[in-house]
Short mmCIF file of C-alpha atoms in Angstrom, two decimals:
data_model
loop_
_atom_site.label_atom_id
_atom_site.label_comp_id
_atom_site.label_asym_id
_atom_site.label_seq_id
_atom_site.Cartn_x
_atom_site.Cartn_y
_atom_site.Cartn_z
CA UNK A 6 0.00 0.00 0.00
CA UNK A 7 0.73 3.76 0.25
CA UNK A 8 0.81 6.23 3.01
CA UNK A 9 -0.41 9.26 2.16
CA UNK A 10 -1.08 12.25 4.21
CA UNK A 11 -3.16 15.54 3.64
CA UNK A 12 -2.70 19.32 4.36
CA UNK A 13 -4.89 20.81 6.03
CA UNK A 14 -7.13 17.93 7.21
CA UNK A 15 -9.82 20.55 7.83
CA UNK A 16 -10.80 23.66 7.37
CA UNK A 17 -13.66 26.70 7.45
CA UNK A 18 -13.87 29.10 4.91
CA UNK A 19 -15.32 32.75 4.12
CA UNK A 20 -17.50 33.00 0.76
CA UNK A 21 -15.25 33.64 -2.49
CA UNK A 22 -12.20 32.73 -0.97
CA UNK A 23 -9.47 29.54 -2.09
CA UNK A 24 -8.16 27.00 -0.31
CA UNK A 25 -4.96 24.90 -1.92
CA UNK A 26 -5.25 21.66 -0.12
CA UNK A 27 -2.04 18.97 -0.30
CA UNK A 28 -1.31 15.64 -0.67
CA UNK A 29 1.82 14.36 -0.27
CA UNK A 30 2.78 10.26 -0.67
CA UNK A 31 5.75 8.10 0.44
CA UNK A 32 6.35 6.51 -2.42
CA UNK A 33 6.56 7.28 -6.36
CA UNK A 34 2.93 6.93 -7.83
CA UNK A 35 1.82 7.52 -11.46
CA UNK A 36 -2.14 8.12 -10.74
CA UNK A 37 -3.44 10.56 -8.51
CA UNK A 38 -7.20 11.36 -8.29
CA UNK A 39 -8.84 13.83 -6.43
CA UNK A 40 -12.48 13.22 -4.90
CA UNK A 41 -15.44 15.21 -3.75
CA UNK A 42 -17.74 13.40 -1.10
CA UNK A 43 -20.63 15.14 0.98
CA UNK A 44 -22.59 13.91 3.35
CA UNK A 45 -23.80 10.64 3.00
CA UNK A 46 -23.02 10.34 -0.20
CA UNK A 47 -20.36 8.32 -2.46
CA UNK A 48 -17.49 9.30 -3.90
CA UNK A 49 -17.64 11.72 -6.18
CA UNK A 50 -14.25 11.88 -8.93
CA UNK A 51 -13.09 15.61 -9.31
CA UNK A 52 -9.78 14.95 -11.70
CA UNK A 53 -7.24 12.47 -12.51
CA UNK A 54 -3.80 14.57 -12.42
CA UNK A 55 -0.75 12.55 -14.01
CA UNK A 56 3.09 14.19 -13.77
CA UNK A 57 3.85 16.09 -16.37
CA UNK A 58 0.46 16.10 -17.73
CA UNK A 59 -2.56 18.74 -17.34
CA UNK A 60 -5.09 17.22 -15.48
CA UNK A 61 -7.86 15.53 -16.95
CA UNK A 62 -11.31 16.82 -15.44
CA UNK A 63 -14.58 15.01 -15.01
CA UNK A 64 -17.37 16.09 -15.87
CA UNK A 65 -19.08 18.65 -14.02
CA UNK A 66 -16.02 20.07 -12.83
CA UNK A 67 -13.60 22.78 -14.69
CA UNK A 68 -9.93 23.62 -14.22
CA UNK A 69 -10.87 27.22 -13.42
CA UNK A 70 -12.72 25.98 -10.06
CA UNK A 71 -10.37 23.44 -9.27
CA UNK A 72 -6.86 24.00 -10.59
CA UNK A 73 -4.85 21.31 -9.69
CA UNK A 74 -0.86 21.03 -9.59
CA UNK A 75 1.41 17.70 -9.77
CA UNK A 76 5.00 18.64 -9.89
CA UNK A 77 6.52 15.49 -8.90
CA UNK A 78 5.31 11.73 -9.21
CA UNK A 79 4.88 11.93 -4.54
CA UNK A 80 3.21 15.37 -4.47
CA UNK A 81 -0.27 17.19 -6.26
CA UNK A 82 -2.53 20.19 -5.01
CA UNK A 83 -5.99 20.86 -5.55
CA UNK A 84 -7.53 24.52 -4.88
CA UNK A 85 -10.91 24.67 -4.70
CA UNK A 86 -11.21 28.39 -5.95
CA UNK A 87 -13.92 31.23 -4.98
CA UNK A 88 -16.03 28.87 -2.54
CA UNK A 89 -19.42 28.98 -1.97
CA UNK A 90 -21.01 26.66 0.79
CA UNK A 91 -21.87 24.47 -2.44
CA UNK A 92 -18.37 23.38 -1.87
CA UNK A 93 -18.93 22.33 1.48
CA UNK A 94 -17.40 18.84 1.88
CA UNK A 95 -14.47 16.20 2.61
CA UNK A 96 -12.14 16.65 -0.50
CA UNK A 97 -9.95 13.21 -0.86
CA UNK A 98 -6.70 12.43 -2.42
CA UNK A 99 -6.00 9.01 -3.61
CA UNK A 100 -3.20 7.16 -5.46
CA UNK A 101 -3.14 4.41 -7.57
CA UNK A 102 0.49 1.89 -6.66
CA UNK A 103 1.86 0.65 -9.57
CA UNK A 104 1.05 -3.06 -10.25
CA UNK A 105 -2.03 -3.03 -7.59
CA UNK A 106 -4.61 -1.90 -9.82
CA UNK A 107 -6.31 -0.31 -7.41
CA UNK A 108 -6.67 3.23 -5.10
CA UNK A 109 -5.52 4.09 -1.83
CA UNK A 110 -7.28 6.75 -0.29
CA UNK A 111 -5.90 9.77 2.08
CA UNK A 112 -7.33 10.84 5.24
CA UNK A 113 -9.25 13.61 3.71
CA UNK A 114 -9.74 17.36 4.08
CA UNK A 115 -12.86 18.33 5.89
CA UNK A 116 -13.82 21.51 3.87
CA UNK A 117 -16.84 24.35 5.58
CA UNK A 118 -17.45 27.28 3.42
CA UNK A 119 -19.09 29.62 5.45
CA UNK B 217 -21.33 4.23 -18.93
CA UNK B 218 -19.56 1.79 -16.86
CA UNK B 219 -21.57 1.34 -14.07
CA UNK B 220 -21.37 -0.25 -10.56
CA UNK B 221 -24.36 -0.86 -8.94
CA UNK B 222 -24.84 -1.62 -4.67
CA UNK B 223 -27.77 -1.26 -2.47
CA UNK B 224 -27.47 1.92 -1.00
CA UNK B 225 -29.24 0.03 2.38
CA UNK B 226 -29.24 0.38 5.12
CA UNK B 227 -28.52 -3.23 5.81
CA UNK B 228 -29.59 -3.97 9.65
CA UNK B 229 -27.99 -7.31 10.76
CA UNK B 230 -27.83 -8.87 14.24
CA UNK B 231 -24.58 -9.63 16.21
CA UNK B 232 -23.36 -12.54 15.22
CA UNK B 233 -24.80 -12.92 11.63
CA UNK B 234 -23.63 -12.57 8.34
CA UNK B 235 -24.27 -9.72 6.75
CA UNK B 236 -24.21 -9.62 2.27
CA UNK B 237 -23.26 -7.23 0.54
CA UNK B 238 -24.17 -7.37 -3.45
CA UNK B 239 -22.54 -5.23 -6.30
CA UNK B 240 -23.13 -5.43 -9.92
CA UNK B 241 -21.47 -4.17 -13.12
CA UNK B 242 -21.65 -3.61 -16.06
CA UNK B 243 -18.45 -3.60 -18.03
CA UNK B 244 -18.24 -7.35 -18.77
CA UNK B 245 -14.22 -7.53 -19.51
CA UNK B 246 -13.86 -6.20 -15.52
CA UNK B 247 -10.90 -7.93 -14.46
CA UNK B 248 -10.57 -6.87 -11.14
CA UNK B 249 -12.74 -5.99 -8.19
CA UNK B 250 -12.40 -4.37 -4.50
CA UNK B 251 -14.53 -3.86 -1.41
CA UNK B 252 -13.96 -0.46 0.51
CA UNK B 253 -15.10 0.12 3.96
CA UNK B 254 -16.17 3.57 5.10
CA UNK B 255 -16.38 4.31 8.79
CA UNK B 256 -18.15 7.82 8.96
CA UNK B 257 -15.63 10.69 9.06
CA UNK B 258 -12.93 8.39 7.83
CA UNK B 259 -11.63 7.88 4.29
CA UNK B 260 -12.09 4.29 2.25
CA UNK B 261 -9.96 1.32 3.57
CA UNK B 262 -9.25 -1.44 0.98
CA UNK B 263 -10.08 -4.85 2.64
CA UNK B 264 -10.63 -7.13 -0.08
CA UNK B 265 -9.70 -7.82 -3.56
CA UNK B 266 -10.59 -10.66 -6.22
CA UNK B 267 -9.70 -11.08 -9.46
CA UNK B 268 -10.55 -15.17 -10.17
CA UNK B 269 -14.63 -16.40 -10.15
CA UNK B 270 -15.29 -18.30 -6.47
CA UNK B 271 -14.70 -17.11 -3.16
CA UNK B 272 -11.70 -15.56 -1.72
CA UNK B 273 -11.79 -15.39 2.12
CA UNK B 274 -9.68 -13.48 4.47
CA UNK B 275 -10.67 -13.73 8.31
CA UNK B 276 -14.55 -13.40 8.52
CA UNK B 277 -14.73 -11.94 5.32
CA UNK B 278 -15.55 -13.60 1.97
CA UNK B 279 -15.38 -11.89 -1.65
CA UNK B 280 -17.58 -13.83 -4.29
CA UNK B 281 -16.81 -13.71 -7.97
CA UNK B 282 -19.18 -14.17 -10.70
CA UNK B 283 -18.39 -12.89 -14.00
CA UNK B 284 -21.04 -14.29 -16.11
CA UNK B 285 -23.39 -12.68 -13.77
CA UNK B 286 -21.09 -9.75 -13.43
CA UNK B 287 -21.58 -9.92 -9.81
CA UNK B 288 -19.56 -9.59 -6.73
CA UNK B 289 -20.55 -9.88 -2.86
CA UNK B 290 -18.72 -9.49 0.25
CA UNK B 291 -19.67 -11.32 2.88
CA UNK B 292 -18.77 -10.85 6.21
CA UNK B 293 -19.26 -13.79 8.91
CA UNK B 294 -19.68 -13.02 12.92
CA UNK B 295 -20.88 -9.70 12.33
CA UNK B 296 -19.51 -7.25 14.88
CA UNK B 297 -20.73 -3.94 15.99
CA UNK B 298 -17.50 -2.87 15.01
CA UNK B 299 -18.50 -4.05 11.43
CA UNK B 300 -20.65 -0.94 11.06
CA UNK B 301 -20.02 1.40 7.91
CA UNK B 302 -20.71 1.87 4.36
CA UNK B 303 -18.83 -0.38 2.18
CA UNK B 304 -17.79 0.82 -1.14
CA UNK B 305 -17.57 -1.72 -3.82
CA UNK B 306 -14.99 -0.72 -7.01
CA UNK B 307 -14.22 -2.17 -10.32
CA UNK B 308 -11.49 -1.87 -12.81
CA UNK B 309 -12.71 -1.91 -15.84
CA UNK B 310 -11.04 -3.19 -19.60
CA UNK B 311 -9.17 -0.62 -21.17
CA UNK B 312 -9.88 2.05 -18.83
CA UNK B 313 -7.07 4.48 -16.03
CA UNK B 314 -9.52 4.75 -13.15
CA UNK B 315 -11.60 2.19 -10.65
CA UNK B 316 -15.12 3.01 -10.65
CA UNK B 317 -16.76 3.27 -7.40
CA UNK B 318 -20.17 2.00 -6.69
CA UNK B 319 -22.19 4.33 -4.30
CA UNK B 320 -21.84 2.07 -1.26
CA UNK B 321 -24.10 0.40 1.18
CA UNK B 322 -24.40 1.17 4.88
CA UNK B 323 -24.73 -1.75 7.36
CA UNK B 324 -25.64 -1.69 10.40
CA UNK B 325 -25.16 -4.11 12.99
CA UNK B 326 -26.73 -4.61 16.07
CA UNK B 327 -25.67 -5.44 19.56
#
């Protein structure tokens, strides 16, 4: 598996301001994903951010709201931009290790936009 | 659309029972499949994968394969309060970067 970790694991916001939230993972990973889950509800896939690569965005959700950085194959960023309570919720980080085939999941950043 | 399907519950079970968990797809080259459980407030824990049709058991808890049927269950034996949570079930599908999450099904088990 993967340990991954989180900055800030929570959070509350003013109206139209940004937060840049990190993930950071102890080992080199090609596939990191970002999630969106309110609450009581499933997992919801923001973006798939590769090194080297622009992000690729899901539908529903645009670079200008959520720009997302991956400079290195252990570290990405996602900044949820100009908040509105609608973004009210626990924003995950996950990786994908090589030869698993499946996602790992961070501890989360519990998000309130007030 | 490659879907995965679940019971979004809740599932009550006693102490003590076994509690089922069902999932369906339906990308029918899936190759491999994972169970996810969600305490509330905490992120998704991997506790079970299967990639061959039968069971695979680890402890008190049994994945079930069928591919025909395009079905997989997790079943978890001795239920324990402790057992309580949503459990997410995932699929990777053929030819695609990304497991697809189903939208999970809360059990609940009762002392």
């Amino acid at each position: 598996s993967a340990v991954i970790s989180q900055k800030p694991s929570r959070d509350i916001c003013q109206r139209g301001t940004s937060l840049t939230i990190q993930c950071q993972v102890d080992s080199q990973v090609t596939m990191m994903f970002w999630y969106r889950q309110q609450p009581g509800q499933s997992l919801t896939l923001i973006a798939t951010a590769n090194q080297g690569s622009e992000a690729t965005y899901e539908s529903g959700f645009v670079i200008d709201k959520f720009p997302i950085s991956r400079p290195n194959l252990t570290f990405s960023t996602l900044t949820v931009s100009n908040m509105s309570p609608e973004d009210s919720s626990i924003y995950l980080c996950s990786v994908e290790v090589p030869g698993r085939e499946t996602q790992y999941f961070g501890p989360g950043t519990r998000l309130l936009v007030l | 659309q490659k879907e995965v399907e679940q019971n979004s519950g809740p599932l009550s079970v006693p102490e003590g029972a076994i509690a089922s968990l069902n999932c369906t797809y339906s990308d029918r080259g899936s190759q491999s499949f994972f169970w996810y459980r969600q305490y509330s407030g905490k992120s998704p824990e991997l506790i079970m994968f299967i990639y061959s049709n039968g069971d695979k058991e680890d402890g008190r808890f049994t994945a079930q394969l069928n591919k025909a049927s395009q079905y997989v269950s997790l079943l978890i034996r001795d239920s324990q309060p402790s057992d309580s949570a949503t459990y997410l079930c995932a699929v990777n599908p053929t030819s695609y970067d990304k497991v697809i999450f189903g939208p999970g099904t809360s059990l609940s088990v009762i002392p």
